[in-house]
Coordinates of N, CA, C and O in Angstrom, one line a residue:
M121 N 103.3 36.8 23.6 CA 104.7 36.8 24.1 C 105.4 35.6 23.5 O 104.9 34.5 23.5
V122 N 106.7 35.8 23.1 CA 107.5 34.7 22.6 C 108.5 34.4 23.7 O 109.1 35.2 24.2
C123 N 108.5 33.1 24.1 CA 109.3 32.7 25.2 C 110.4 31.6 24.7 O 110.4 31.3 23.6
D124 N 111.1 31.1 25.7 CA 112.1 30.1 25.5 C 113.2 30.6 24.5 O 113.5 29.9 23.5
L125 N 113.7 31.8 24.7 CA 114.7 32.4 23.8 C 115.9 32.8 24.7 O 115.8 32.9 25.9
Q126 N 117.0 32.9 24.0 CA 118.2 33.5 24.6 C 118.7 34.6 23.7 O 118.5 34.6 22.5
L127 N 119.3 35.6 24.3 CA 120.0 36.7 23.5 C 121.4 36.4 23.3 O 122.1 36.1 24.3
V128 N 121.9 36.3 22.1 CA 123.3 36.1 21.8 C 123.9 37.5 21.5 O 123.3 38.3 20.7
T129 N 125.0 37.8 22.0 CA 125.7 39.1 21.8 C 127.1 38.9 21.3 O 127.8 38.1 21.9
I130 N 127.5 39.6 20.3 CA 128.9 39.7 19.9 C 129.3 41.2 20.2 O 128.6 42.1 19.7
E131 N 130.3 41.3 20.9 CA 130.7 42.7 21.3 C 132.2 42.9 21.3 O 133.0 42.0 21.5
G132 N 132.6 44.1 21.0 CA 134.0 44.5 21.0 C 134.2 45.9 20.4 O 133.6 46.3 19.5
H133 N 135.2 46.6 21.0 CA 135.5 47.9 20.6 C 136.1 47.9 19.2 O 136.0 48.9 18.4
G134 N 136.7 46.8 18.7 CA 137.3 46.7 17.4 C 136.3 46.5 16.3 O 136.6 46.5 15.1
M135 N 135.0 46.4 16.7 CA 134.0 46.2 15.7 C 133.6 47.5 15.0 O 133.0 47.5 13.9
L136 N 133.9 48.6 15.6 CA 133.5 49.9 15.2 C 133.9 50.2 13.8 O 135.1 50.2 13.5
G137 N 133.0 50.4 12.9 CA 133.3 50.7 11.5 C 133.8 49.6 10.7 O 134.3 49.8 9.5
V138 N 133.9 48.4 11.2 CA 134.4 47.2 10.4 C 133.3 46.7 9.5 O 132.3 46.1 10.1
P139 N 133.4 46.8 8.2 CA 132.4 46.2 7.3 C 132.3 44.7 7.4 O 133.3 44.0 7.5
G140 N 131.1 44.2 7.3 CA 130.9 42.8 7.1 C 130.7 42.0 8.4 O 130.4 40.8 8.3
V141 N 130.8 42.6 9.6 CA 130.6 41.8 10.8 C 129.2 41.3 10.9 O 128.9 40.1 11.2
A142 N 128.2 42.2 10.6 CA 126.8 41.7 10.7 C 126.5 40.6 9.6 O 125.9 39.6 9.9
A143 N 127.0 40.8 8.4 CA 126.8 39.8 7.4 C 127.4 38.5 7.8 O 126.8 37.4 7.6
R144 N 128.6 38.5 8.3 CA 129.3 37.2 8.7 C 128.5 36.6 9.9 O 128.4 35.4 9.9
T145 N 128.0 37.4 10.8 CA 127.3 36.9 11.9 C 126.0 36.2 11.4 O 125.8 35.0 11.8
F146 N 125.3 36.8 10.6 CA 124.0 36.2 10.2 C 124.2 35.1 9.1 O 123.3 34.2 9.0
E147 N 125.3 35.1 8.4 CA 125.6 34.0 7.5 C 125.8 32.7 8.4 O 125.4 31.6 8.1
T148 N 126.6 32.9 9.5 CA 126.9 31.9 10.4 C 125.6 31.3 11.1 O 125.4 30.1 11.2
V149 N 124.8 32.3 11.6 CA 123.5 31.9 12.2 C 122.6 31.1 11.2 O 122.0 30.1 11.6
A150 N 122.6 31.5 10.0 CA 121.8 30.8 9.0 C 122.3 29.4 8.8 O 121.5 28.5 8.7
R151 N 123.6 29.2 8.8 CA 124.2 27.9 8.6 C 123.8 27.0 9.8 O 123.7 25.8 9.6
S152 N 123.6 27.6 11.0 CA 123.2 26.8 12.1 C 121.8 26.3 12.1 O 121.4 25.4 12.8
G153 N 121.0 27.0 11.2 CA 119.6 26.6 11.1 C 118.7 27.3 12.2 O 117.5 27.0 12.2
A154 N 119.2 28.2 13.0 CA 118.4 28.8 14.0 C 117.6 29.9 13.5 O 118.0 30.7 12.6
S155 N 116.4 30.1 14.0 CA 115.5 31.2 13.7 C 115.8 32.4 14.5 O 116.2 32.3 15.7
V156 N 115.7 33.6 13.9 CA 116.1 34.8 14.6 C 114.9 35.8 14.6 O 114.6 36.5 13.6
P157 N 114.1 35.8 15.7 CA 112.9 36.7 15.7 C 113.2 38.1 16.1 O 112.3 39.0 16.0
L158 N 114.4 38.4 16.6 CA 114.7 39.8 17.0 C 116.2 40.1 16.8 O 117.1 39.3 17.1
I159 N 116.5 41.2 16.2 CA 117.9 41.7 16.0 C 118.0 43.1 16.4 O 117.2 43.9 16.1
T160 N 119.1 43.5 17.1 CA 119.4 44.8 17.5 C 120.9 45.1 17.4 O 121.7 44.2 17.6
Q161 N 121.3 46.3 17.0 CA 122.7 46.7 17.0 C 122.8 48.0 17.7 O 122.1 48.9 17.5
A162 N 123.8 48.1 18.6 CA 124.1 49.3 19.3 C 124.5 50.4 18.4 O 125.2 50.2 17.4
S163 N 124.0 51.6 18.7 CA 124.4 52.8 17.8 C 125.9 53.0 17.8 O 126.4 53.6 16.8
S164 N 126.6 52.5 18.8 CA 128.0 52.7 18.8 C 128.7 51.7 17.9 O 129.9 51.8 17.7
E165 N 127.9 50.8 17.3 CA 128.5 49.7 16.4 C 129.4 48.8 17.1 O 130.2 48.1 16.5
Q166 N 129.3 48.7 18.5 CA 130.3 47.9 19.2 C 129.6 46.6 19.7 O 130.2 45.8 20.4
S167 N 128.4 46.4 19.3 CA 127.7 45.1 19.6 C 126.6 44.8 18.7 O 125.9 45.7 18.2
I168 N 126.3 43.5 18.5 CA 125.2 43.0 17.8 C 124.5 42.0 18.7 O 125.2 41.2 19.3
C169 N 123.2 42.1 18.9 CA 122.5 41.2 19.8 C 121.3 40.7 19.0 O 120.6 41.4 18.3
F170 N 121.0 39.4 19.2 CA 119.8 38.8 18.6 C 119.3 37.7 19.4 O 120.0 37.1 20.2
A171 N 118.0 37.5 19.2 CA 117.3 36.4 20.0 C 117.3 35.1 19.1 O 117.1 35.2 17.9
I172 N 117.4 34.0 19.7 CA 117.3 32.7 19.1 C 116.7 31.7 20.1 O 116.7 32.0 21.3
P173 N 116.1 30.6 19.6 CA 115.6 29.6 20.5 C 116.7 29.1 21.4 O 117.8 28.9 21.0
S174 N 116.3 28.9 22.7 CA 117.3 28.4 23.7 C 118.0 27.1 23.2 O 119.2 26.9 23.5
S175 N 117.2 26.3 22.5 CA 117.8 25.0 22.1 C 118.9 25.2 21.1 O 119.7 24.2 20.9
S176 N 119.0 26.3 20.4 CA 120.1 26.6 19.4 C 121.3 27.4 20.0 O 122.3 27.5 19.3
S177 N 121.1 27.9 21.2 CA 122.1 28.8 21.7 C 123.5 28.3 21.8 O 124.5 29.0 21.3
E178 N 123.7 27.1 22.4 CA 125.1 26.6 22.5 C 125.8 26.4 21.2 O 126.9 26.8 21.0
K179 N 125.1 25.9 20.2 CA 125.6 25.6 18.9 C 125.9 27.0 18.2 O 127.0 27.1 17.6
V180 N 125.0 27.9 18.3 CA 125.3 29.2 17.6 C 126.5 30.0 18.2 O 127.3 30.5 17.5
V181 N 126.5 30.0 19.5 CA 127.7 30.7 20.2 C 129.0 30.0 19.8 O 130.0 30.7 19.5
S182 N 129.0 28.7 19.7 CA 130.2 28.0 19.3 C 130.6 28.3 17.9 O 131.8 28.5 17.6
M183 N 129.6 28.3 17.0 CA 129.9 28.5 15.6 C 130.4 30.0 15.4 O 131.3 30.2 14.6
L184 N 129.8 30.9 16.1 CA 130.2 32.3 16.0 C 131.6 32.5 16.6 O 132.4 33.2 16.0
A185 N 131.9 31.8 17.7 CA 133.3 31.9 18.2 C 134.3 31.4 17.2 O 135.4 32.0 17.1
S186 N 134.0 30.3 16.5 CA 134.9 29.8 15.4 C 135.0 30.8 14.3 O 136.0 31.0 13.7
A187 N 133.8 31.3 13.8 CA 133.8 32.2 12.7 C 134.6 33.5 12.9 O 135.2 34.0 12.0
F188 N 134.7 34.0 14.2 CA 135.4 35.2 14.5 C 136.6 34.9 15.3 O 137.1 35.8 16.1
E189 N 137.2 33.7 15.2 CA 138.4 33.3 16.0 C 139.5 34.3 15.8 O 140.1 34.7 16.8
R190 N 139.8 34.8 14.6 CA 140.9 35.7 14.4 C 140.6 37.0 15.1 O 141.5 37.6 15.7
E191 N 139.4 37.5 15.0 CA 139.0 38.8 15.6 C 139.0 38.7 17.1 O 139.4 39.7 17.7
I192 N 138.7 37.6 17.6 CA 138.8 37.4 19.1 C 140.2 37.4 19.5 O 140.6 38.0 20.5
E193 N 141.1 36.7 18.8 CA 142.5 36.7 19.1 C 143.1 38.1 19.1 O 144.0 38.4 19.9
R194 N 142.7 38.9 18.1 CA 143.2 40.2 17.9 C 142.6 41.2 18.9 O 142.9 42.4 18.9
R195 N 141.5 40.7 19.6 CA 140.8 41.5 20.5 C 139.9 42.6 19.9 O 139.6 43.6 20.5
D196 N 139.6 42.4 18.6 CA 138.7 43.3 17.9 C 137.3 42.9 18.4 O 136.4 43.8 18.5
I197 N 137.1 41.7 18.7 CA 135.8 41.2 19.3 C 136.2 40.7 20.7 O 137.1 39.8 20.9
D198 N 135.5 41.2 21.7 CA 135.8 40.8 23.1 C 135.3 39.5 23.5 O 135.9 38.7 24.1
R199 N 134.0 39.3 23.1 CA 133.4 38.0 23.4 C 132.1 37.8 22.6 O 131.5 38.7 22.1
V200 N 131.7 36.5 22.6 CA 130.5 36.1 22.0 C 129.8 35.3 23.2 O 130.4 34.3 23.7
W201 N 128.6 35.7 23.6 CA 128.0 35.1 24.7 C 126.4 35.1 24.6 O 125.9 35.8 23.7
A202 N 125.8 34.3 25.4 CA 124.3 34.2 25.5 C 123.8 34.5 26.9 O 124.5 34.0 27.9
T203 N 122.7 35.1 27.0 CA 122.0 35.4 28.3 C 121.3 34.1 28.7 O 121.2 33.1 28.0
D204 N 120.7 34.2 29.9 CA 119.8 33.2 30.3 C 118.5 33.4 29.5 O 118.4 34.3 28.7
E205 N 117.5 32.6 29.7 CA 116.3 32.6 29.0 C 115.6 34.0 29.1 O 115.6 34.6 30.1
V206 N 115.1 34.5 27.9 CA 114.4 35.7 27.9 C 113.1 35.5 27.1 O 112.9 34.5 26.5
G207 N 112.2 36.5 27.1 CA 111.0 36.5 26.3 C 110.9 37.8 25.6 O 111.5 38.8 26.0
I208 N 110.2 37.9 24.5 CA 109.9 39.1 23.7 C 108.5 39.5 23.9 O 107.6 38.7 23.6
V209 N 108.3 40.7 24.3 CA 106.9 41.3 24.4 C 106.8 42.5 23.4 O 107.7 43.4 23.5
T210 N 105.8 42.5 22.6 CA 105.6 43.6 21.7 C 104.3 44.3 22.0 O 103.3 43.6 22.1
V211 N 104.3 45.6 22.1 CA 103.1 46.3 22.4 C 102.9 47.3 21.2 O 103.8 48.1 21.0
V212 N 101.7 47.2 20.5 CA 101.5 48.0 19.4 C 100.1 48.6 19.5 O 99.2 47.9 19.9
G213 N 99.9 49.8 19.2 CA 98.6 50.4 19.2 C 98.6 51.9 18.7 O 99.6 52.6 18.9
E214 N 97.5 52.3 18.1 CA 97.4 53.6 17.6 C 97.3 54.6 18.8 O 96.5 54.3 19.8
G215 N 98.0 55.7 18.8 CA 97.9 56.7 19.8 C 98.7 56.4 21.1 O 98.5 57.1 22.1
M216 N 99.5 55.3 21.1 CA 100.2 55.0 22.3 C 101.2 56.1 22.7 O 101.4 56.4 23.9
R217 N 101.8 56.8 21.7 CA 102.8 57.8 22.0 C 102.1 58.9 22.8 O 102.8 59.6 23.7
S218 N 100.9 59.2 22.5 CA 100.2 60.4 23.1 C 99.4 60.0 24.4 O 98.7 60.8 24.9
T219 N 99.5 58.7 24.8 CA 98.7 58.3 25.9 C 99.6 58.1 27.1 O 100.4 57.2 27.2
P220 N 99.5 59.0 28.1 CA 100.3 58.9 29.3 C 100.1 57.6 30.1 O 98.9 57.2 30.2
G221 N 101.1 57.0 30.6 CA 101.0 55.8 31.5 C 100.9 54.5 30.8 O 100.8 53.5 31.5
V222 N 101.0 54.5 29.4 CA 100.9 53.2 28.7 C 102.1 52.2 29.2 O 101.8 51.1 29.5
A223 N 103.3 52.7 29.2 CA 104.4 51.9 29.5 C 104.3 51.3 30.9 O 104.5 50.2 31.2
G224 N 103.8 52.2 31.9 CA 103.7 51.7 33.2 C 102.6 50.6 33.3 O 102.8 49.7 34.1
R225 N 101.5 50.8 32.6 CA 100.5 49.7 32.6 C 101.0 48.4 32.0 O 100.7 47.3 32.5
V226 N 101.8 48.5 31.0 CA 102.3 47.3 30.3 C 103.3 46.6 31.3 O 103.1 45.4 31.5
F227 N 104.2 47.3 32.0 CA 105.1 46.7 32.9 C 104.4 46.1 34.1 O 104.7 45.1 34.7
T228 N 103.3 46.8 34.6 CA 102.5 46.3 35.7 C 101.9 45.0 35.3 O 101.9 44.0 36.1
A229 N 101.3 44.9 34.1 CA 100.7 43.7 33.6 C 101.7 42.5 33.6 O 101.4 41.4 33.9
L230 N 102.9 42.8 33.1 CA 104.0 41.8 33.0 C 104.3 41.3 34.4 O 104.5 40.1 34.6
V231 N 104.5 42.2 35.3 CA 104.8 41.8 36.7 C 103.7 40.9 37.3 O 104.0 39.9 37.9
R232 N 102.5 41.2 37.0 CA 101.4 40.4 37.5 C 101.4 39.0 36.9 O 101.0 38.0 37.6
K233 N 101.8 38.8 35.7 CA 101.8 37.6 35.0 C 103.0 36.7 35.3 O 103.1 35.6 35.0
R234 N 104.0 37.3 36.0 CA 105.2 36.6 36.3 C 105.0 35.5 37.3 O 105.0 34.6 37.6

């Protein structure tokens, strides 16, 4: 399990179909020097979310807010924000799809380790 991370989200209805938002996002993150172990984008194209070390969160959010200042003013992007600390858990195994109860056992194990 990877810990001591925060999820940074860029969201807005004006992002839909606008080319280059993801590229600008990760160019900015790269300039910050932060490592990104997880990236996800909503199928609606209205948000991009990624994990970074908690120690980089404040700097990355600030840099992204500056990079998208015009889009935020135009309300194409509603906000750039970070969650509280999160962790990433990955479960991989052959035959998991066809084995009933795997997800339940994983979540039960997580609750016990909490």
